[in-house]
PDB file of C-alpha atoms and ligand atoms in Angstrom:
ATOM      1  CA  MET A   1       0.006   0.005   0.001  1.00 82.00           C
ATOM      2  CA  GLY A   2       1.197   3.501  -0.828  1.00 92.00           C
ATOM      3  CA  ILE A   3       1.777   6.260   1.707  1.00 97.00           C
ATOM      4  CA  ILE A   4      -1.591   7.795   0.748  1.00 98.00           C
ATOM      5  CA  LYS A   5      -4.431   5.658  -0.451  1.00 98.00           C
ATOM      6  CA  THR A   6      -8.083   6.521  -0.905  1.00 98.00           C
ATOM      7  CA  LYS A   7     -10.831   4.158  -1.901  1.00 98.00           C
ATOM      8  CA  ASN A   8     -14.169   5.493  -3.170  1.00 98.00           C
ATOM      9  CA  LEU A   9     -13.708   8.617  -1.082  1.00 98.00           C
ATOM     10  CA  VAL A  10     -16.835  10.760  -0.930  1.00 98.00           C
ATOM     11  CA  TYR A  11     -17.184  13.954   1.085  1.00 98.00           C
ATOM     12  CA  GLU A  12     -20.388  15.923   1.399  1.00 97.00           C
ATOM     13  CA  TYR A  13     -20.742  19.386   2.949  1.00 96.00           C
ATOM     14  CA  ILE A  14     -24.166  19.627   4.457  1.00 94.00           C
ATOM     15  CA  ARG A  15     -25.838  23.018   4.859  1.00 92.00           C
ATOM     16  CA  ARG A  16     -28.504  23.347   7.538  1.00 92.00           C
ATOM     17  CA  ASP A  17     -30.916  26.105   8.417  1.00 91.00           C
ATOM     18  CA  GLU A  18     -31.319  27.520  11.941  1.00 92.00           C
ATOM     19  CA  GLU A  19     -33.561  24.654  13.020  1.00 92.00           C
ATOM     20  CA  GLY A  20     -31.008  22.140  11.836  1.00 90.00           C
ATOM     21  CA  ASN A  21     -32.927  21.001   8.766  1.00 93.00           C
ATOM     22  CA  VAL A  22     -30.803  20.050   5.752  1.00 92.00           C
ATOM     23  CA  GLU A  23     -30.938  22.850   3.167  1.00 91.00           C
ATOM     24  CA  GLY A  24     -28.503  21.475   0.687  1.00 93.00           C
ATOM     25  CA  ILE A  25     -25.662  19.059   0.108  1.00 95.00           C
ATOM     26  CA  THR A  26     -22.472  19.700  -1.864  1.00 96.00           C
ATOM     27  CA  THR A  27     -20.575  16.621  -2.909  1.00 97.00           C
ATOM     28  CA  ALA A  28     -17.080  18.114  -2.864  1.00 98.00           C
ATOM     29  CA  VAL A  29     -15.207  14.839  -3.395  1.00 98.00           C
ATOM     30  CA  ASP A  30     -16.932  12.167  -5.377  1.00 98.00           C
ATOM     31  CA  LYS A  31     -15.680   8.543  -5.393  1.00 97.00           C
ATOM     32  CA  VAL A  32     -11.992   9.303  -5.551  1.00 98.00           C
ATOM     33  CA  SER A  33      -9.633   6.324  -5.487  1.00 97.00           C
ATOM     34  CA  LEU A  34      -5.955   7.034  -5.662  1.00 96.00           C
ATOM     35  CA  ASN A  35      -2.659   5.654  -4.513  1.00 97.00           C
ATOM     36  CA  VAL A  36       0.477   7.685  -3.871  1.00 97.00           C
ATOM     37  CA  LYS A  37       3.771   5.868  -3.385  1.00 97.00           C
ATOM     38  CA  ALA A  38       6.257   7.000  -0.747  1.00 97.00           C
ATOM     39  CA  GLY A  39       8.713   9.450  -2.289  1.00 97.00           C
ATOM     40  CA  GLU A  40       6.468  10.578  -5.144  1.00 97.00           C
ATOM     41  CA  PHE A  41       5.960  14.213  -6.078  1.00 97.00           C
ATOM     42  CA  ILE A  42       2.295  14.613  -6.929  1.00 98.00           C
ATOM     43  CA  ALA A  43       0.661  17.733  -8.303  1.00 97.00           C
ATOM     44  CA  VAL A  44      -3.081  18.271  -8.045  1.00 97.00           C
ATOM     45  CA  LEU A  45      -4.651  20.654 -10.567  1.00 95.00           C
ATOM     46  CA  GLY A  46      -8.195  21.808 -10.985  1.00 93.00           C
ATOM     47  CA  HIS A  47     -10.222  24.990 -11.222  1.00 91.00           C
ATOM     48  CA  ASN A  48     -11.769  26.632  -8.148  1.00 92.00           C
ATOM     49  CA  GLY A  49     -14.281  24.477  -6.358  1.00 94.00           C
ATOM     50  CA  SER A  50     -13.141  21.218  -7.971  1.00 95.00           C
ATOM     51  CA  GLY A  51     -12.507  19.621  -4.572  1.00 97.00           C
ATOM     52  CA  LYS A  52      -8.738  19.912  -4.171  1.00 96.00           C
ATOM     53  CA  SER A  53      -8.719  21.382  -0.668  1.00 96.00           C
ATOM     54  CA  THR A  54     -11.378  18.997   0.529  1.00 97.00           C
ATOM     55  CA  LEU A  55      -9.321  16.061  -0.712  1.00 97.00           C
ATOM     56  CA  ALA A  56      -6.180  17.549   0.927  1.00 96.00           C
ATOM     57  CA  LYS A  57      -7.908  17.939   4.268  1.00 96.00           C
ATOM     58  CA  HIS A  58      -8.604  14.195   4.312  1.00 97.00           C
ATOM     59  CA  ILE A  59      -4.898  13.392   4.030  1.00 96.00           C
ATOM     60  CA  ASN A  60      -4.085  14.776   7.438  1.00 92.00           C
ATOM     61  CA  ALA A  61      -7.448  13.893   8.906  1.00 95.00           C
ATOM     62  CA  ILE A  62      -8.848  17.410   9.259  1.00 94.00           C
ATOM     63  CA  LEU A  63     -11.880  15.919   7.544  1.00 96.00           C
ATOM     64  CA  SER A  64     -13.204  12.422   7.852  1.00 97.00           C
ATOM     65  CA  PRO A  65     -14.837  10.707   4.836  1.00 98.00           C
ATOM     66  CA  THR A  66     -18.613  10.718   4.349  1.00 97.00           C
ATOM     67  CA  GLU A  67     -18.123   7.459   2.451  1.00 98.00           C
ATOM     68  CA  GLY A  68     -15.105   5.402   1.511  1.00 98.00           C
ATOM     69  CA  THR A  69     -11.734   5.162   3.232  1.00 98.00           C
ATOM     70  CA  VAL A  70      -8.472   7.077   3.416  1.00 98.00           C
ATOM     71  CA  TRP A  71      -5.279   5.440   4.637  1.00 98.00           C
ATOM     72  CA  VAL A  72      -2.155   7.401   5.474  1.00 97.00           C
ATOM     73  CA  ASP A  73       0.876   5.151   5.854  1.00 97.00           C
ATOM     74  CA  GLY A  74      -1.539   2.267   6.229  1.00 97.00           C
ATOM     75  CA  LYS A  75      -3.607   3.960   8.953  1.00 97.00           C
ATOM     76  CA  ASP A  76      -7.345   4.538   8.490  1.00 98.00           C
ATOM     77  CA  THR A  77      -7.986   8.270   9.014  1.00 97.00           C
ATOM     78  CA  ALA A  78     -11.512   7.645  10.278  1.00 97.00           C
ATOM     79  CA  LYS A  79     -10.194   5.962  13.418  1.00 97.00           C
ATOM     80  CA  GLU A  80      -9.764   8.329  16.338  1.00 95.00           C
ATOM     81  CA  GLU A  81      -6.787   6.412  17.732  1.00 96.00           C
ATOM     82  CA  ASN A  82      -4.793   7.011  14.506  1.00 96.00           C
ATOM     83  CA  LEU A  83      -5.116  10.796  14.398  1.00 95.00           C
ATOM     84  CA  TRP A  84      -1.973  11.639  16.321  1.00 92.00           C
ATOM     85  CA  GLU A  85       0.195   9.467  14.143  1.00 94.00           C
ATOM     86  CA  ILE A  86      -1.470  10.584  10.913  1.00 95.00           C
ATOM     87  CA  ARG A  87      -0.925  14.253  11.717  1.00 92.00           C
ATOM     88  CA  GLN A  88       2.761  13.478  12.329  1.00 92.00           C
ATOM     89  CA  THR A  89       3.045  11.538   9.098  1.00 95.00           C
ATOM     90  CA  ALA A  90       1.313  14.144   6.935  1.00 96.00           C
ATOM     91  CA  GLY A  91       1.971  17.842   7.435  1.00 94.00           C
ATOM     92  CA  MET A  92      -0.005  20.634   5.745  1.00 94.00           C
ATOM     93  CA  VAL A  93       1.081  23.967   4.371  1.00 93.00           C
ATOM     94  CA  PHE A  94      -1.748  26.391   3.554  1.00 90.00           C
ATOM     95  CA  GLN A  95      -2.183  29.292   1.192  1.00 88.00           C
ATOM     96  CA  ASN A  96      -1.666  32.194   3.537  1.00 87.00           C
ATOM     97  CA  PRO A  97       1.675  32.171   5.379  1.00 84.00           C
ATOM     98  CA  ASP A  98       0.449  34.893   7.751  1.00 85.00           C
ATOM     99  CA  ASN A  99      -1.992  32.460   9.339  1.00 84.00           C
ATOM    100  CA  GLN A 100       0.682  29.835   9.928  1.00 84.00           C
ATOM    101  CA  ILE A 101       3.500  31.793  11.465  1.00 85.00           C
ATOM    102  CA  ILE A 102       3.204  32.346  15.212  1.00 85.00           C
ATOM    103  CA  GLY A 103       6.740  32.873  16.502  1.00 87.00           C
ATOM    104  CA  GLN A 104       8.376  36.270  17.028  1.00 92.00           C
ATOM    105  CA  VAL A 105      11.675  34.999  15.638  1.00 96.00           C
ATOM    106  CA  VAL A 106      12.056  32.685  12.645  1.00 96.00           C
ATOM    107  CA  GLU A 107      13.930  29.886  14.459  1.00 95.00           C
ATOM    108  CA  GLU A 108      11.457  29.932  17.333  1.00 95.00           C
ATOM    109  CA  ASP A 109       8.556  29.605  14.920  1.00 95.00           C
ATOM    110  CA  VAL A 110      10.111  26.592  13.208  1.00 95.00           C
ATOM    111  CA  GLY A 111      10.762  25.015  16.625  1.00 95.00           C
ATOM    112  CA  PHE A 112       7.122  25.130  17.762  1.00 93.00           C
ATOM    113  CA  GLY A 113       6.026  22.003  15.875  1.00 91.00           C
ATOM    114  CA  PRO A 114       8.712  19.665  17.205  1.00 93.00           C
ATOM    115  CA  GLU A 115       8.340  21.192  20.652  1.00 94.00           C
ATOM    116  CA  ASN A 116       4.648  20.302  20.664  1.00 90.00           C
ATOM    117  CA  LEU A 117       5.596  16.768  19.680  1.00 89.00           C
ATOM    118  CA  GLY A 118       7.772  16.528  22.790  1.00 91.00           C
ATOM    119  CA  VAL A 119      11.060  16.368  20.915  1.00 93.00           C
ATOM    120  CA  PRO A 120      14.072  16.921  23.249  1.00 95.00           C
ATOM    121  CA  THR A 121      15.445  20.498  23.183  1.00 94.00           C
ATOM    122  CA  LYS A 122      18.811  19.648  21.656  1.00 95.00           C
ATOM    123  CA  GLU A 123      17.144  17.777  18.818  1.00 94.00           C
ATOM    124  CA  ILE A 124      14.681  20.632  18.249  1.00 95.00           C
ATOM    125  CA  TRP A 125      17.588  22.955  17.495  1.00 95.00           C
ATOM    126  CA  GLU A 126      19.135  20.430  15.162  1.00 94.00           C
ATOM    127  CA  ARG A 127      15.849  20.075  13.313  1.00 93.00           C
ATOM    128  CA  VAL A 128      15.357  23.841  13.126  1.00 96.00           C
ATOM    129  CA  GLU A 129      18.811  24.281  11.600  1.00 95.00           C
ATOM    130  CA  GLU A 130      18.345  21.426   9.145  1.00 91.00           C
ATOM    131  CA  SER A 131      14.877  22.628   8.058  1.00 91.00           C
ATOM    132  CA  LEU A 132      15.838  26.248   7.606  1.00 94.00           C
ATOM    133  CA  LYS A 133      18.858  25.200   5.551  1.00 91.00           C
ATOM    134  CA  ALA A 134      16.667  22.951   3.403  1.00 86.00           C
ATOM    135  CA  VAL A 135      14.378  25.830   2.430  1.00 87.00           C
ATOM    136  CA  GLY A 136      17.203  28.366   2.095  1.00 89.00           C
ATOM    137  CA  MET A 137      16.156  30.472   5.070  1.00 93.00           C
ATOM    138  CA  TYR A 138      18.937  29.706   7.556  1.00 95.00           C
ATOM    139  CA  ALA A 139      20.453  33.159   7.156  1.00 96.00           C
ATOM    140  CA  TYR A 140      17.198  34.648   8.436  1.00 97.00           C
ATOM    141  CA  ARG A 141      16.934  32.485  11.575  1.00 96.00           C
ATOM    142  CA  LYS A 142      17.206  35.474  13.949  1.00 96.00           C
ATOM    143  CA  HIS A 143      14.844  37.686  11.955  1.00 96.00           C
ATOM    144  CA  SER A 144      11.304  38.634  12.775  1.00 95.00           C
ATOM    145  CA  PRO A 145       8.877  36.791  10.451  1.00 93.00           C
ATOM    146  CA  ASN A 146       6.848  39.999  10.066  1.00 90.00           C
ATOM    147  CA  LYS A 147       9.623  41.636   8.057  1.00 91.00           C
ATOM    148  CA  LEU A 148       9.977  38.806   5.540  1.00 93.00           C
ATOM    149  CA  SER A 149       8.475  38.729   2.039  1.00 91.00           C
ATOM    150  CA  GLY A 150       5.511  36.442   1.344  1.00 90.00           C
ATOM    151  CA  GLY A 151       7.743  33.843  -0.312  1.00 90.00           C
ATOM    152  CA  GLN A 152      10.191  33.883   2.581  1.00 93.00           C
ATOM    153  CA  LYS A 153       7.360  33.504   5.109  1.00 93.00           C
ATOM    154  CA  GLN A 154       5.964  30.588   3.186  1.00 90.00           C
ATOM    155  CA  ARG A 155       9.389  28.911   3.182  1.00 92.00           C
ATOM    156  CA  VAL A 156       9.521  29.379   6.943  1.00 94.00           C
ATOM    157  CA  SER A 157       6.121  27.670   7.278  1.00 92.00           C
ATOM    158  CA  ILE A 158       7.395  24.809   5.134  1.00 92.00           C
ATOM    159  CA  ALA A 159      10.446  24.552   7.418  1.00 93.00           C
ATOM    160  CA  GLY A 160       8.078  24.473  10.394  1.00 93.00           C
ATOM    161  CA  VAL A 161       6.242  21.487   8.951  1.00 93.00           C
ATOM    162  CA  MET A 162       9.468  19.815   7.894  1.00 91.00           C
ATOM    163  CA  ALA A 163      10.895  20.136  11.409  1.00 93.00           C
ATOM    164  CA  MET A 164       8.193  17.719  12.566  1.00 91.00           C
ATOM    165  CA  HIS A 165       9.799  15.134  10.246  1.00 90.00           C
ATOM    166  CA  PRO A 166       6.661  14.146   8.367  1.00 94.00           C
ATOM    167  CA  LYS A 167       6.902  11.490   5.682  1.00 96.00           C
ATOM    168  CA  CYS A 168       4.562  13.517   3.544  1.00 96.00           C
ATOM    169  CA  ILE A 169       3.856  17.222   3.066  1.00 95.00           C
ATOM    170  CA  ILE A 170       0.691  18.536   1.460  1.00 96.00           C
ATOM    171  CA  LEU A 171       0.905  22.050   0.129  1.00 95.00           C
ATOM    172  CA  ASP A 172      -2.476  23.614  -0.635  1.00 95.00           C
ATOM    173  CA  GLU A 173      -1.859  26.442  -3.127  1.00 93.00           C
ATOM    174  CA  PRO A 174       1.219  27.576  -1.195  1.00 90.00           C
ATOM    175  CA  THR A 175       2.159  30.094  -3.888  1.00 89.00           C
ATOM    176  CA  ALA A 176      -1.248  31.660  -4.540  1.00 87.00           C
ATOM    177  CA  MET A 177      -0.434  34.827  -2.641  1.00 83.00           C
ATOM    178  CA  LEU A 178       3.165  35.196  -3.801  1.00 83.00           C
ATOM    179  CA  ASP A 179       4.969  37.148  -6.488  1.00 84.00           C
ATOM    180  CA  PRO A 180       6.756  35.180  -9.249  1.00 86.00           C
ATOM    181  CA  ASN A 181      10.102  35.119  -7.421  1.00 86.00           C
ATOM    182  CA  GLY A 182       8.503  33.988  -4.176  1.00 83.00           C
ATOM    183  CA  ARG A 183       6.659  31.288  -6.139  1.00 86.00           C
ATOM    184  CA  LYS A 184       9.861  29.979  -7.677  1.00 89.00           C
ATOM    185  CA  ASP A 185      11.640  29.825  -4.299  1.00 86.00           C
ATOM    186  CA  VAL A 186       8.781  27.957  -2.655  1.00 88.00           C
ATOM    187  CA  ILE A 187       8.554  25.413  -5.464  1.00 91.00           C
ATOM    188  CA  ARG A 188      12.326  24.968  -5.421  1.00 89.00           C
ATOM    189  CA  ALA A 189      12.144  24.315  -1.669  1.00 88.00           C
ATOM    190  CA  ALA A 190       9.368  21.735  -2.157  1.00 91.00           C
ATOM    191  CA  ARG A 191      11.313  19.987  -4.912  1.00 93.00           C
ATOM    192  CA  ALA A 192      14.426  19.867  -2.724  1.00 89.00           C
ATOM    193  CA  LEU A 193      12.504  18.239   0.154  1.00 88.00           C
ATOM    194  CA  ASN A 194      11.378  15.611  -2.319  1.00 94.00           C
ATOM    195  CA  ASP A 195      14.740  15.101  -4.057  1.00 93.00           C
ATOM    196  CA  VAL A 196      17.038  15.277  -1.073  1.00 89.00           C
ATOM    197  CA  GLU A 197      14.914  14.305   1.924  1.00 87.00           C
ATOM    198  CA  LYS A 198      12.694  11.882  -0.032  1.00 93.00           C
ATOM    199  CA  ILE A 199       9.589  13.439   1.507  1.00 94.00           C
ATOM    200  CA  THR A 200       6.423  12.626  -0.404  1.00 97.00           C
ATOM    201  CA  ILE A 201       4.963  15.879  -1.741  1.00 96.00           C
ATOM    202  CA  VAL A 202       1.368  16.621  -2.712  1.00 97.00           C
ATOM    203  CA  LEU A 203       1.354  20.078  -4.352  1.00 97.00           C
ATOM    204  CA  ILE A 204      -2.006  21.660  -5.042  1.00 96.00           C
ATOM    205  CA  THR A 205      -1.763  24.566  -7.409  1.00 92.00           C
ATOM    206  CA  HIS A 206      -3.408  26.277 -10.293  1.00 83.00           C
ATOM    207  CA  TYR A 207      -0.127  27.391 -11.830  1.00 86.00           C
ATOM    208  CA  MET A 208       0.610  24.857 -14.562  1.00 86.00           C
ATOM    209  CA  GLU A 209       4.284  25.766 -14.650  1.00 86.00           C
ATOM    210  CA  GLU A 210       4.679  24.501 -11.106  1.00 90.00           C
ATOM    211  CA  THR A 211       3.569  21.008 -11.990  1.00 92.00           C
ATOM    212  CA  ILE A 212       5.952  20.124 -14.806  1.00 89.00           C
ATOM    213  CA  TYR A 213       8.476  18.505 -12.453  1.00 91.00           C
ATOM    214  CA  ALA A 214       5.897  16.320 -10.727  1.00 96.00           C
ATOM    215  CA  ASP A 215       6.103  12.542 -11.099  1.00 97.00           C
ATOM    216  CA  ARG A 216       2.369  12.489 -11.648  1.00 97.00           C
ATOM    217  CA  ILE A 217      -0.473  14.959 -11.987  1.00 97.00           C
ATOM    218  CA  PHE A 218      -4.062  14.467 -10.881  1.00 97.00           C
ATOM    219  CA  VAL A 219      -6.558  16.841 -12.501  1.00 96.00           C
ATOM    220  CA  MET A 220      -9.746  17.299 -10.506  1.00 96.00           C
ATOM    221  CA  ASP A 221     -13.133  18.365 -11.817  1.00 96.00           C
ATOM    222  CA  GLN A 222     -16.396  18.325  -9.894  1.00 96.00           C
ATOM    223  CA  GLY A 223     -14.893  16.298  -7.091  1.00 97.00           C
ATOM    224  CA  ARG A 224     -13.532  13.581  -9.381  1.00 97.00           C
ATOM    225  CA  ILE A 225     -10.165  12.749 -10.801  1.00 97.00           C
ATOM    226  CA  ALA A 226     -10.690  13.772 -14.422  1.00 96.00           C
ATOM    227  CA  MET A 227      -7.151  13.113 -15.662  1.00 96.00           C
ATOM    228  CA  GLU A 228      -4.102  11.396 -14.279  1.00 96.00           C
ATOM    229  CA  GLY A 229      -0.644  10.901 -15.721  1.00 96.00           C
ATOM    230  CA  THR A 230       2.867  12.239 -16.053  1.00 95.00           C
ATOM    231  CA  PRO A 231       3.107  15.954 -16.876  1.00 93.00           C
ATOM    232  CA  ARG A 232       3.898  15.040 -20.477  1.00 91.00           C
ATOM    233  CA  GLU A 233       0.863  12.784 -20.744  1.00 93.00           C
ATOM    234  CA  VAL A 234      -1.434  15.362 -19.194  1.00 93.00           C
ATOM    235  CA  PHE A 235      -0.158  18.400 -21.047  1.00 91.00           C
ATOM    236  CA  SER A 236      -0.251  16.694 -24.405  1.00 88.00           C
ATOM    237  CA  GLN A 237      -4.057  16.757 -24.096  1.00 91.00           C
ATOM    238  CA  VAL A 238      -4.439  20.473 -24.647  1.00 89.00           C
ATOM    239  CA  GLU A 239      -8.071  20.352 -25.799  1.00 90.00           C
ATOM    240  CA  ARG A 240      -9.159  18.226 -22.812  1.00 93.00           C
ATOM    241  CA  LEU A 241      -7.453  20.637 -20.388  1.00 91.00           C
ATOM    242  CA  LYS A 242      -9.287  23.530 -21.984  1.00 89.00           C
ATOM    243  CA  GLU A 243     -12.583  21.676 -21.448  1.00 92.00           C
ATOM    244  CA  LEU A 244     -11.642  21.392 -17.789  1.00 91.00           C
ATOM    245  CA  ARG A 245     -11.126  25.155 -17.742  1.00 89.00           C
ATOM    246  CA  LEU A 246      -7.417  24.890 -17.173  1.00 90.00           C
ATOM    247  CA  ASP A 247      -4.607  26.742 -18.810  1.00 81.00           C
ATOM    248  CA  VAL A 248      -1.713  24.968 -20.365  1.00 83.00           C
ATOM    249  CA  PRO A 249       1.910  26.098 -19.896  1.00 82.00           C
ATOM    250  CA  GLN A 250       2.597  28.825 -22.473  1.00 86.00           C
ATOM    251  CA  VAL A 251       5.328  26.926 -24.214  1.00 88.00           C
ATOM    252  CA  THR A 252       3.158  23.795 -24.450  1.00 88.00           C
ATOM    253  CA  LEU A 253       0.387  25.856 -25.978  1.00 87.00           C
ATOM    254  CA  LEU A 254       2.771  27.424 -28.489  1.00 91.00           C
ATOM    255  CA  ALA A 255       4.059  23.964 -29.476  1.00 90.00           C
ATOM    256  CA  HIS A 256       0.451  22.744 -29.814  1.00 89.00           C
ATOM    257  CA  GLU A 257      -0.449  25.666 -32.096  1.00 90.00           C
ATOM    258  CA  LEU A 258       2.642  25.077 -34.232  1.00 91.00           C
ATOM    259  CA  GLN A 259       1.670  21.391 -34.532  1.00 89.00           C
ATOM    260  CA  LYS A 260      -1.818  22.315 -35.627  1.00 89.00           C
ATOM    261  CA  ARG A 261      -0.223  24.406 -38.367  1.00 91.00           C
ATOM    262  CA  GLY A 262       1.700  21.392 -39.590  1.00 89.00           C
ATOM    263  CA  LEU A 263       5.026  21.535 -37.805  1.00 89.00           C
ATOM    264  CA  ARG A 264       6.094  18.029 -36.804  1.00 89.00           C
ATOM    265  CA  LEU A 265       6.866  18.532 -33.139  1.00 89.00           C
ATOM    266  CA  PRO A 266       6.660  15.876 -30.408  1.00 86.00           C
ATOM    267  CA  LYS A 267       3.591  15.981 -28.162  1.00 83.00           C
ATOM    268  CA  GLY A 268       3.571  17.448 -24.692  1.00 80.00           C
ATOM    269  CA  ILE A 269       6.515  19.835 -24.852  1.00 88.00           C
ATOM    270  CA  LEU A 270       6.957  21.262 -21.364  1.00 87.00           C
ATOM    271  CA  THR A 271       9.906  23.633 -21.378  1.00 89.00           C
ATOM    272  CA  THR A 272      11.414  26.304 -23.594  1.00 91.00           C
ATOM    273  CA  GLU A 273      14.554  24.149 -23.930  1.00 92.00           C
ATOM    274  CA  GLU A 274      12.559  21.212 -25.253  1.00 90.00           C
ATOM    275  CA  LEU A 275      10.835  23.439 -27.807  1.00 92.00           C
ATOM    276  CA  VAL A 276      14.128  24.948 -28.938  1.00 92.00           C
ATOM    277  CA  GLU A 277      15.642  21.459 -29.359  1.00 91.00           C
ATOM    278  CA  ALA A 278      12.591  20.205 -31.263  1.00 90.00           C
ATOM    279  CA  LEU A 279      12.626  23.223 -33.578  1.00 91.00           C
ATOM    280  CA  LYS A 280      16.374  22.799 -34.182  1.00 89.00           C
ATOM    281  CA  CYS A 281      15.807  19.183 -35.223  1.00 86.00           C
ATOM    282  CA  LEU A 282      13.176  20.332 -37.754  1.00 82.00           C
ATOM    283  CA  SER A 283      15.427  22.888 -39.372  1.00 73.00           C
ATOM    284  CA  TYR A 284      18.250  20.416 -40.150  1.00 64.00           C
TER     285      TYR A 284
HETATM  286  P1  LIG B   1     -10.918  23.722  -4.413  1.00 89.49           P
HETATM  287  O1  LIG B   1      -9.936  23.634  -3.304  1.00 89.49           O
HETATM  288  O2  LIG B   1     -10.599  22.899  -5.597  1.00 89.49           O
HETATM  289  O3  LIG B   1     -11.226  25.142  -4.780  1.00 89.49           O
HETATM  290  P2  LIG B   1     -12.879  22.921  -2.382  1.00 89.49           P
HETATM  291  O4  LIG B   1     -12.506  21.579  -1.867  1.00 89.49           O
HETATM  292  O5  LIG B   1     -12.530  24.083  -1.536  1.00 89.49           O
HETATM  293  O6  LIG B   1     -12.313  23.112  -3.862  1.00 89.49           O
HETATM  294  O7  LIG B   1     -14.457  22.976  -2.623  1.00 89.49           O
HETATM  295  C1  LIG B   1     -15.150  21.936  -3.317  1.00 89.49           C
HETATM  296  C2  LIG B   1     -16.650  22.232  -3.223  1.00 89.49           C
HETATM  297  O8  LIG B   1     -17.076  22.191  -1.851  1.00 89.49           O
HETATM  298  C3  LIG B   1     -17.037  23.605  -3.725  1.00 89.49           C
HETATM  299  O9  LIG B   1     -18.276  23.501  -4.363  1.00 89.49           O
HETATM  300  C4  LIG B   1     -17.143  24.440  -2.461  1.00 89.49           C
HETATM  301  O10 LIG B   1     -18.068  25.486  -2.637  1.00 89.49           O
HETATM  302  C5  LIG B   1     -17.636  23.444  -1.444  1.00 89.49           C
HETATM  303  N1  LIG B   1     -17.139  23.764  -0.104  1.00 89.49           N
HETATM  304  C6  LIG B   1     -15.871  23.892   0.268  1.00 89.49           C
HETATM  305  N2  LIG B   1     -15.762  24.159   1.607  1.00 89.49           N
HETATM  306  C7  LIG B   1     -17.030  24.205   2.085  1.00 89.49           C
HETATM  307  C8  LIG B   1     -17.586  24.416   3.386  1.00 89.49           C
HETATM  308  N3  LIG B   1     -16.825  24.643   4.441  1.00 89.49           N
HETATM  309  N4  LIG B   1     -18.942  24.366   3.466  1.00 89.49           N
HETATM  310  C9  LIG B   1     -19.744  24.140   2.405  1.00 89.49           C
HETATM  311  N5  LIG B   1     -19.266  23.905   1.165  1.00 89.49           N
HETATM  312  C10 LIG B   1     -17.921  23.942   0.975  1.00 89.49           C
HETATM  313 MG1  LIG B   2      -8.698  25.079  -2.413  1.00 89.49          MG
END
């Protein structure tokens, strides 16, 4: 079994009026079955309201399934006695870094998580150092988080999660509030945690460019997994992505348009370099 597994996961938000009568039901996640192997880098794409955050909240047991089952490292998230372990296995990073940072000093903030887990003081400091280095924020360890840029704050929140030594980190649109440079730094940090520390990453985003390095992409639509595959497999289906109201990376779109006009380019070009190489091959 993978580190994250869901079977026929359904989640319904139920709206009630003041007397407690059911007014309406939204099926936010609808029969999702997926399996993520330890060490994978997964990207989850989908337009607003497609169910990404609801799915994510099941992975660290913030939500419990209406139907179906979720296992994290083999543990059923619906069982009360597993919650502590599940929350240690799967850490979450949210959209707004301001809501996640609580310390007055960067290193203190990163130390809170392991402190709450009862990690011995000496080891806390080791973890803080290691985590801040991993996200490229060690030089700022004595700074006040308030003075940092959005991207830097978000990297500090990632370090805070990492310091708890989770096997898996779920990032729910961690770059949505950041400028392009901040976005790049955060994605680089997430990739490094995956590459170097072998932490399983689930990155939820609506920036296509951030998903091209993923091992696999899940595209969600109306609570279901509408597409699944490697970035190349997913992005070669330009028309399907448009139906799902998603953009395609600019360079992939350009390659697609050139193909439609008769240029013989390979499908699913993801980077400028690949396009340049493919065009070079054509001209010889
Ligand atoms: P995404 O993260 O892809 O934008 P969400 O998981 O937040 O999608 O939402 C999926 C669906 O569930 C949407 O229709 C949304 O309106 C609904 N929803 C999300 N959160 C709540 C909530 N707390 N109460 C009621 N409905 C919700
Ligand atoms: Mg969301």
